[in-house]
Tab-separated table of C-alpha atoms and ligand atoms in Angstrom:
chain	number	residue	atom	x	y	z
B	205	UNK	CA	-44.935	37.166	4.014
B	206	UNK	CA	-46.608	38.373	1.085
B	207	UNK	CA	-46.543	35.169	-1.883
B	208	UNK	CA	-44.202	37.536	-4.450
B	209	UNK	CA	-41.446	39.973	-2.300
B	210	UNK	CA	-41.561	43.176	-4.661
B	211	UNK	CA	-37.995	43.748	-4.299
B	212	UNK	CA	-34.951	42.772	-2.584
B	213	UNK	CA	-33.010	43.456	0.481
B	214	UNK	CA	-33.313	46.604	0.043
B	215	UNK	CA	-30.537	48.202	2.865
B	216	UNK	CA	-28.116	46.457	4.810
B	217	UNK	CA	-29.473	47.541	7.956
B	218	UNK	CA	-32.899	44.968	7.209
B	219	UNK	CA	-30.858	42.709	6.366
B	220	UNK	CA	-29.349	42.697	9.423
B	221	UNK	CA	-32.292	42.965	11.693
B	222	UNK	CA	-33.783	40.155	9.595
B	223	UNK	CA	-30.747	37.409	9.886
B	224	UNK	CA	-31.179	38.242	13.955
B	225	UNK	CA	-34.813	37.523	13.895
B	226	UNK	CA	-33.872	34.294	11.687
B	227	UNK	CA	-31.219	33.180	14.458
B	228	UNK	CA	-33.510	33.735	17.132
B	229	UNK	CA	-36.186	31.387	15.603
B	230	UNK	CA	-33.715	28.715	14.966
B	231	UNK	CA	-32.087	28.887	18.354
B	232	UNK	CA	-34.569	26.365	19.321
B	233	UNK	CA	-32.972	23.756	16.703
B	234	UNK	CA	-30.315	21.524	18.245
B	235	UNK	CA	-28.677	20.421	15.018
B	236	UNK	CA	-28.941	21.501	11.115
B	237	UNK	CA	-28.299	19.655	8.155
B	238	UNK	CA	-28.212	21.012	4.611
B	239	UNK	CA	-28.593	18.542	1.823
B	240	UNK	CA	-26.592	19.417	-1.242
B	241	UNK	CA	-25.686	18.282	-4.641
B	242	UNK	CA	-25.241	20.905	-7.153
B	243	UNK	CA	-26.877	18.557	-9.752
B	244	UNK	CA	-30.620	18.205	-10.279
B	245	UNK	CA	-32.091	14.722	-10.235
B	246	UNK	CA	-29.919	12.702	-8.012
B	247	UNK	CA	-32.291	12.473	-5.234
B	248	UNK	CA	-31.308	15.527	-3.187
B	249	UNK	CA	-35.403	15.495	-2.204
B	250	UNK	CA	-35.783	12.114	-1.959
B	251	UNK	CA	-32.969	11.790	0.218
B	252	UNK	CA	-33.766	14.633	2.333
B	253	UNK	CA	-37.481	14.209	2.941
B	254	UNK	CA	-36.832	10.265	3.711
B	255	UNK	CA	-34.278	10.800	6.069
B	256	UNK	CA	-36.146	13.571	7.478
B	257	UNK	CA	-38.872	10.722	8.318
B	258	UNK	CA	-36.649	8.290	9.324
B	259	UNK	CA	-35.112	11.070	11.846
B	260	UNK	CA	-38.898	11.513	13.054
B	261	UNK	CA	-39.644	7.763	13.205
B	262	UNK	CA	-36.937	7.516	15.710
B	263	UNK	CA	-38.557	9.878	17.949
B	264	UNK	CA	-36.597	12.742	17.184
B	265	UNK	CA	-38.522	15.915	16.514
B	266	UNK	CA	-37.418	17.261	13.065
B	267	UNK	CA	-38.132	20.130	10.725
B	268	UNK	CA	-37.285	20.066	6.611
B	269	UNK	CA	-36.640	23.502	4.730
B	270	UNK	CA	-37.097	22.672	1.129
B	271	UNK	CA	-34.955	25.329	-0.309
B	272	UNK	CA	-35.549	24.921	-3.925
B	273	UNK	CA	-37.711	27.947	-5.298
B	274	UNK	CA	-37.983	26.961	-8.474
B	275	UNK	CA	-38.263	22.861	-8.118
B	276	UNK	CA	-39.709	22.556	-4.472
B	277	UNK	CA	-40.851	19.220	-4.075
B	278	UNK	CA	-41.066	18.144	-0.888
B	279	UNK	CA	-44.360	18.260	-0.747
B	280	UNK	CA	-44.795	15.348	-3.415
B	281	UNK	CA	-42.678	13.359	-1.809
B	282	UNK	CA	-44.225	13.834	1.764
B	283	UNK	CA	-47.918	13.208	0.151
B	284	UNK	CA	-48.759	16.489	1.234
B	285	UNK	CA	-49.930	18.442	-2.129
B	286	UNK	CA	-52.705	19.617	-0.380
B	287	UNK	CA	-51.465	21.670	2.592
B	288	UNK	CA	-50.891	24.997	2.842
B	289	UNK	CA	-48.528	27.531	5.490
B	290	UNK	CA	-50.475	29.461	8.142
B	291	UNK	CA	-49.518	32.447	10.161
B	292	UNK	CA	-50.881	33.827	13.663
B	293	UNK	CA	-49.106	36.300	15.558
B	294	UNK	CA	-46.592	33.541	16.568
B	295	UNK	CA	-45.433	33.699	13.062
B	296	UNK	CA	-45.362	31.477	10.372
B	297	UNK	CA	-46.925	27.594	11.203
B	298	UNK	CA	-44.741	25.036	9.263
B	299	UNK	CA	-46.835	22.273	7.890
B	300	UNK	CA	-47.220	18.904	10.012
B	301	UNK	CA	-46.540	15.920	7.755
B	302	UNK	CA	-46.094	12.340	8.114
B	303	UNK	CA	-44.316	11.047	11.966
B	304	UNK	CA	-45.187	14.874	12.542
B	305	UNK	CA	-42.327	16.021	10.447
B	306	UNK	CA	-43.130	20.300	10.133
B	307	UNK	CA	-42.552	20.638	6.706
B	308	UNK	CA	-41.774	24.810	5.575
B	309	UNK	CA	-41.375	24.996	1.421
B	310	UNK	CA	-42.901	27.620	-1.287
B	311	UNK	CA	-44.853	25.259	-2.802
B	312	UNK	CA	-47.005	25.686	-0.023
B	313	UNK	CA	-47.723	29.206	-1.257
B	314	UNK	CA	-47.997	28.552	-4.604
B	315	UNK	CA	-51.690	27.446	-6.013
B	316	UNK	CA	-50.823	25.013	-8.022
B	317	UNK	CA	-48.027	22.168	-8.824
B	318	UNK	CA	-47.224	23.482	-11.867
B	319	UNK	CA	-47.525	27.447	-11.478
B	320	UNK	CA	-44.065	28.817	-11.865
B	321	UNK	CA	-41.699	31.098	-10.081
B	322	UNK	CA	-39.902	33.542	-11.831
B	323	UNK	CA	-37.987	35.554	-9.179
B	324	UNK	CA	-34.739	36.884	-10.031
B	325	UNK	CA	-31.481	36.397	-7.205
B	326	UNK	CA	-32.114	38.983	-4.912
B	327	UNK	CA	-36.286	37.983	-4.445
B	328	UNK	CA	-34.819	34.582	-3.797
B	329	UNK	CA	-32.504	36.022	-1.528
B	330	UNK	CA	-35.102	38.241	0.515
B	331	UNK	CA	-37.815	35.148	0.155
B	332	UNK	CA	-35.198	32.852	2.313
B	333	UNK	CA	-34.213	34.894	4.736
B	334	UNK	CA	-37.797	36.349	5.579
B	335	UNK	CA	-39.442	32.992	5.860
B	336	UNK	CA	-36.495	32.303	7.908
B	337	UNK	CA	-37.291	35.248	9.787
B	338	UNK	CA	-40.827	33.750	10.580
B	339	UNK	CA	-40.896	30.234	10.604
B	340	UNK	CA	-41.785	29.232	14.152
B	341	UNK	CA	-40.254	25.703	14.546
B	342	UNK	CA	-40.280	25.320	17.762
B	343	UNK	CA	-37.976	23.082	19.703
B	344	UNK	CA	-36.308	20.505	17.087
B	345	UNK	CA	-33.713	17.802	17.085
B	346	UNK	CA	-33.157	18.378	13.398
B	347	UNK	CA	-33.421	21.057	10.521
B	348	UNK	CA	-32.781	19.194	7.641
B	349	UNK	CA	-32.258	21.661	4.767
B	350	UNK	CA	-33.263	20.620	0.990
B	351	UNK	CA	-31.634	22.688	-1.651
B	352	UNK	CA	-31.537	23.476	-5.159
B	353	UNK	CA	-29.468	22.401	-7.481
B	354	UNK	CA	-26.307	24.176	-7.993
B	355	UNK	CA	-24.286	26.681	-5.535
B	356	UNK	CA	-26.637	30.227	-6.338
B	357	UNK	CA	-28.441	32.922	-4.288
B	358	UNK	CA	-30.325	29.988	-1.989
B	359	UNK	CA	-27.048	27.916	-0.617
B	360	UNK	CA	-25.430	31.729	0.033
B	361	UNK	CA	-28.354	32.793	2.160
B	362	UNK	CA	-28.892	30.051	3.637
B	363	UNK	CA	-25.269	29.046	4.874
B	364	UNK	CA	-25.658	33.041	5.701
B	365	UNK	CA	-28.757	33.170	7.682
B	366	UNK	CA	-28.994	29.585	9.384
B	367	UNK	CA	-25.279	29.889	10.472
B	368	UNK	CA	-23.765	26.945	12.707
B	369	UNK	CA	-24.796	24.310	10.136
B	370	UNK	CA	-23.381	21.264	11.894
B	371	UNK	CA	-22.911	19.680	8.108
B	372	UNK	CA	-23.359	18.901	4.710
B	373	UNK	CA	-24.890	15.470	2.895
B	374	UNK	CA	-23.634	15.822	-0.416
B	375	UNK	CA	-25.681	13.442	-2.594
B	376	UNK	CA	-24.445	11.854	-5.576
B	377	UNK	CA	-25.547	9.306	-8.281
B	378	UNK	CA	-23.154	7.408	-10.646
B	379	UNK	CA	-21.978	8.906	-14.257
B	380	UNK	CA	-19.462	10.941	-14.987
B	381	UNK	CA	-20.508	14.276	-15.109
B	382	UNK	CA	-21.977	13.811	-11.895
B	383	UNK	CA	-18.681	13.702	-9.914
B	384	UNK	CA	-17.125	17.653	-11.033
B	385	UNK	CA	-20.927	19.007	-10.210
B	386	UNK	CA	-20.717	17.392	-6.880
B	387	UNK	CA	-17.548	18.365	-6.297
B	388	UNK	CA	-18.095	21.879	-7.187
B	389	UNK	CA	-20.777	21.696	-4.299
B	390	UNK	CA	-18.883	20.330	-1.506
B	391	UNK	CA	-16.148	22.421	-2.099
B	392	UNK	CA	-18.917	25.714	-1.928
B	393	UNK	CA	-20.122	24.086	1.394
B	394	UNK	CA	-16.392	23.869	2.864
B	395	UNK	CA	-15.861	27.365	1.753
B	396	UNK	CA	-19.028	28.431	4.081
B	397	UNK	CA	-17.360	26.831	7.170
B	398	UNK	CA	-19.971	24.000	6.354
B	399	UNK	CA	-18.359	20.770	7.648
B	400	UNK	CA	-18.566	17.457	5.290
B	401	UNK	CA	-20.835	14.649	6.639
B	402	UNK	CA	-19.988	12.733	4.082
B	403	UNK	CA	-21.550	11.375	0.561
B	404	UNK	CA	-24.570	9.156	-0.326
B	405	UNK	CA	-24.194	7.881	-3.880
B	406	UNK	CA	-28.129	7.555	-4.605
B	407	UNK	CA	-29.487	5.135	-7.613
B	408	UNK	CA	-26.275	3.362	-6.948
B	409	UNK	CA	-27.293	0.166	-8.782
B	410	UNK	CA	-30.382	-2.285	-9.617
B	411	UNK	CA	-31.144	-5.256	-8.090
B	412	UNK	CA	-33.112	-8.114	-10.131
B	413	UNK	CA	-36.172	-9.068	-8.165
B	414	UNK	CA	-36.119	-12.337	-9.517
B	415	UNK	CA	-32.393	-13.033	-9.598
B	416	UNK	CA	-31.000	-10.709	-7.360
B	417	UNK	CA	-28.562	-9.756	-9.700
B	418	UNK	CA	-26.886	-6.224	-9.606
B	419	UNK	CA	-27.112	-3.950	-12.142
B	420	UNK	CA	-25.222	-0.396	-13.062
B	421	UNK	CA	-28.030	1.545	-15.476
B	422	UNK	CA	-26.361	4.886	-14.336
B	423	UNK	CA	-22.906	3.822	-14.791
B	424	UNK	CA	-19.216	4.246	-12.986
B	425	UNK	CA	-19.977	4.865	-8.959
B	426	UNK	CA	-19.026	8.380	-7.984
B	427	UNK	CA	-19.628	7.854	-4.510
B	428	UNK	CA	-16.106	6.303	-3.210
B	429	UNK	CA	-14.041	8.592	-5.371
B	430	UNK	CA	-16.384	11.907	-4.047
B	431	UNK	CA	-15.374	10.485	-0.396
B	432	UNK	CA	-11.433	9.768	-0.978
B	433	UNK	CA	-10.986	12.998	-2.905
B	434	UNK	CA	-12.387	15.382	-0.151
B	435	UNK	CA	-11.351	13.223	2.403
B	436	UNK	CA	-14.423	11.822	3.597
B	437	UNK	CA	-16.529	9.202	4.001
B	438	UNK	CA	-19.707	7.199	1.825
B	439	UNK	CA	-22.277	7.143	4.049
B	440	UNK	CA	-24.689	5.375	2.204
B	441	UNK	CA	-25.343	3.464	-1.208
B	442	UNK	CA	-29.160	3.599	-2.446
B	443	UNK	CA	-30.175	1.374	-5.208
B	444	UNK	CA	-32.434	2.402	-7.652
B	445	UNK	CA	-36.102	1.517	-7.015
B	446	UNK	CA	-38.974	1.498	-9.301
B	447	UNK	CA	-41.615	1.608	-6.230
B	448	UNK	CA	-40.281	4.801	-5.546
B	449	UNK	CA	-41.884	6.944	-8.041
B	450	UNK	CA	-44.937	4.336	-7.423
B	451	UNK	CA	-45.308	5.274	-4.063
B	452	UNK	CA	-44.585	8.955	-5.393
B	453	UNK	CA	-47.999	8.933	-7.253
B	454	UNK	CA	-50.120	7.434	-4.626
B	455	UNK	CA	-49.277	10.075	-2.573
B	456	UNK	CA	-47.415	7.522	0.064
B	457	UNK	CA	-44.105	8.620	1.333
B	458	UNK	CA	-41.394	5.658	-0.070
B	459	UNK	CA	-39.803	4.811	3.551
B	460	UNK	CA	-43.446	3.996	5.266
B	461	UNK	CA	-45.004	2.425	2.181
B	462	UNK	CA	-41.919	-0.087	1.270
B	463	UNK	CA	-40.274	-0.012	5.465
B	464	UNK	CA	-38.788	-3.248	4.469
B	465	UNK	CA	-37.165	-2.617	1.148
B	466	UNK	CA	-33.626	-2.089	0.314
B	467	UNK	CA	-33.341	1.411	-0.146
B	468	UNK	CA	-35.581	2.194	3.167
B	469	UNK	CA	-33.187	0.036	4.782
B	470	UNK	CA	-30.221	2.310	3.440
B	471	UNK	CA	-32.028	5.246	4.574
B	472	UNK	CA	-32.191	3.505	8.082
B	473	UNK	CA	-28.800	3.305	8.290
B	474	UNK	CA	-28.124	6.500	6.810
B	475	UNK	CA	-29.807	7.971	9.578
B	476	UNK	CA	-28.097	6.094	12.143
B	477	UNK	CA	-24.719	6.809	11.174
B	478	UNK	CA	-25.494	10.479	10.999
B	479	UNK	CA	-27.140	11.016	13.825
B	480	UNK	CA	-23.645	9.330	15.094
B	481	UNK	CA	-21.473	11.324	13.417
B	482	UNK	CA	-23.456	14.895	14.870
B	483	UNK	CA	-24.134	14.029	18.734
B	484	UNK	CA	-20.921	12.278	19.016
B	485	UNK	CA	-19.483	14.117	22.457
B	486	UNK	CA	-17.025	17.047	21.281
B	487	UNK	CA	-13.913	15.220	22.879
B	488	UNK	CA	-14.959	11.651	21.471
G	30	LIG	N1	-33.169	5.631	-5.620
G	30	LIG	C1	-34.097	5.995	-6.499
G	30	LIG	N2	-34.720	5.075	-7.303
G	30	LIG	C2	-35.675	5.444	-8.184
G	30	LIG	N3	-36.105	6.711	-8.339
G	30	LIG	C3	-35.533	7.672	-7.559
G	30	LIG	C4	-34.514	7.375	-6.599
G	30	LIG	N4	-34.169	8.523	-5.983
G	30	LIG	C5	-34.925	9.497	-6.521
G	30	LIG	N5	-35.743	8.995	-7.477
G	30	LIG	C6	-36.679	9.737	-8.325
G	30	LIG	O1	-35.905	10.576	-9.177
G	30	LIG	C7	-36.543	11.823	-9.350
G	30	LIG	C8	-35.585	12.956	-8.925
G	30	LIG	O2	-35.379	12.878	-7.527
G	30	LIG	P1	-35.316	14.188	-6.624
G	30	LIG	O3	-35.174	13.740	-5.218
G	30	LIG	O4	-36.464	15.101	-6.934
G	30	LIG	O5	-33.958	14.839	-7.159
G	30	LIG	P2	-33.321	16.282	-6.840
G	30	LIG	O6	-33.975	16.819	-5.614
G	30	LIG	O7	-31.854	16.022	-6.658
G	30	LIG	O8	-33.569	17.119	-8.051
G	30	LIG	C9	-37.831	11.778	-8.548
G	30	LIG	O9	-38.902	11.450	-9.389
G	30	LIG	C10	-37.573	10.676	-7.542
G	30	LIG	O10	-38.761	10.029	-7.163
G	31	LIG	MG1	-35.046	18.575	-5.248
């Protein structure tokens, strides 16, 4: 793939062919995940990379699509500014990370961190499903999916092209506003035949090193009243952690820098409880 598509899908016919060539790749990929939001900042990447690594630390072989054009970041998170995609005639070679978690995002194309994208909906659109059309992921337990903020041009390709998502994470954080943006993305994921997982309410609350004391910064929890109003469940609380972003600009992925902290422990059981919920036998 060229780093800019010129132009769109340009006929329905391509589009076609490409989606098929995209569903052959990922018929490799026992189970996908998209992580959504609809709100920027709540940890959609956070969440999404860490569990990815948690997936991988329990021996299962995972892949992470990081979804957001404009605001990819996995590659922060996973320490891996550095790396860049490859393609033979096998197609395109997703980056090995951490727990060899293959890794597939644009900022792996770009030069530079802070070189922006300016592509309009239908570049977006065509970028997606052509990568999609070339990634070769080999044989995975999990495709997590990290997406942008907000229910554009990515989450309808990509509910379009990956097909048989076996569910959405919806993260959350506490405030307000946060609960009508969420909800506004769980009900687009529903509307794509996208099954709930259920919520995590991320930066839930502080904890006091020293006194252990909990603390609310964000505000009113969103997380309960998220799961009860789409009939669901919360499947994890994260607190907020200051070592995060610390970890963030060492270049150390949070989970395997801080394996005993609170929030790595909520990822741990995060990832237990899902992979529960998705290779649960289909009469159980
Ligand atoms: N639980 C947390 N405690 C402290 N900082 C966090 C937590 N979760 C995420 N962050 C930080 O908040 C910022 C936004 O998180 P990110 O995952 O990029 O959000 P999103 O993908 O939803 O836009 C990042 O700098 C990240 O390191
Ligand atoms: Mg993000």
């Amino acid at each position: 793939m060229s780093q800019e598509p010129s132009r769109g899908i340009s006929s329905a016919g391509e589009l076609f062919t490409l989606i098929g060539e995209a569903k052959q790749r990922l018929s490799s990929v026992k189970h996908k995940l998209m992580v959504l939001s609809g709100k920027g900042g709540v940890g959609k990447t956070f969440v999404s990379t860490m569990l990815s690594l948690e997936l991988a630390r329990r021996s299962y072989r995972v892949g992470l699509f990081d979804a957001d054009i404009h605001g990819s970041s996995t590659n922060v998170m996973l320490g891996l500014q550095k790396s860049s995609l490859y393609a033979d005639n096998e197609g395109i070679h997703p980056v090995e990370g951490p727990l060899k978690l293959k890794t597939v995002s644009m900022s792996f194309l770009i030069e530079s961190l802070d070189t922006p994208i300016i592509w309009r909906g239908p570049l977006k659109s065509r970028a997606i499903v052509e990568l999609f059309s070339m990634v070769n992921w080999g044989d995975l337990d999990y495709l997590l999916m990290d997406m942008p903020p907000g229910t554009g041009d990515e989450a309808i390709t990509i509910a379009q092209v990956v097909g048989d998502i076996d569910g959405a994470v919806a993260v959350t954080a506490p405030g307000l506003m946060n609960e009508a943006v969420v909800s506004r993305a769980i009900k687009f994921a529903k509307s794509s035949g996208i099954p709930l997982l259920g919520i995590v309410e991320n930066m839930s609350y502080y904890k006091c090193p020293l006194t252990g004391e909990l603390h609310y910064p964000l505000g009113r929890s969103t997380g309960e009243q998220l799961a009860k109003k789409h009939n669901s469940r919360l499947l994890a609380r994260i607190p907020l952690d200051p070592s995060i972003d610390e970890a963030l600009a060492r270049g150390r992925p949070f989970i395997l820098e801080y394996p005993d902290s609170e929030a790595s422990k909520a990822i741990a059981e995060l990832a237990a409880t899902i992979v529960s919920l998705v290779e649960k036998p289909a009469n159980a």
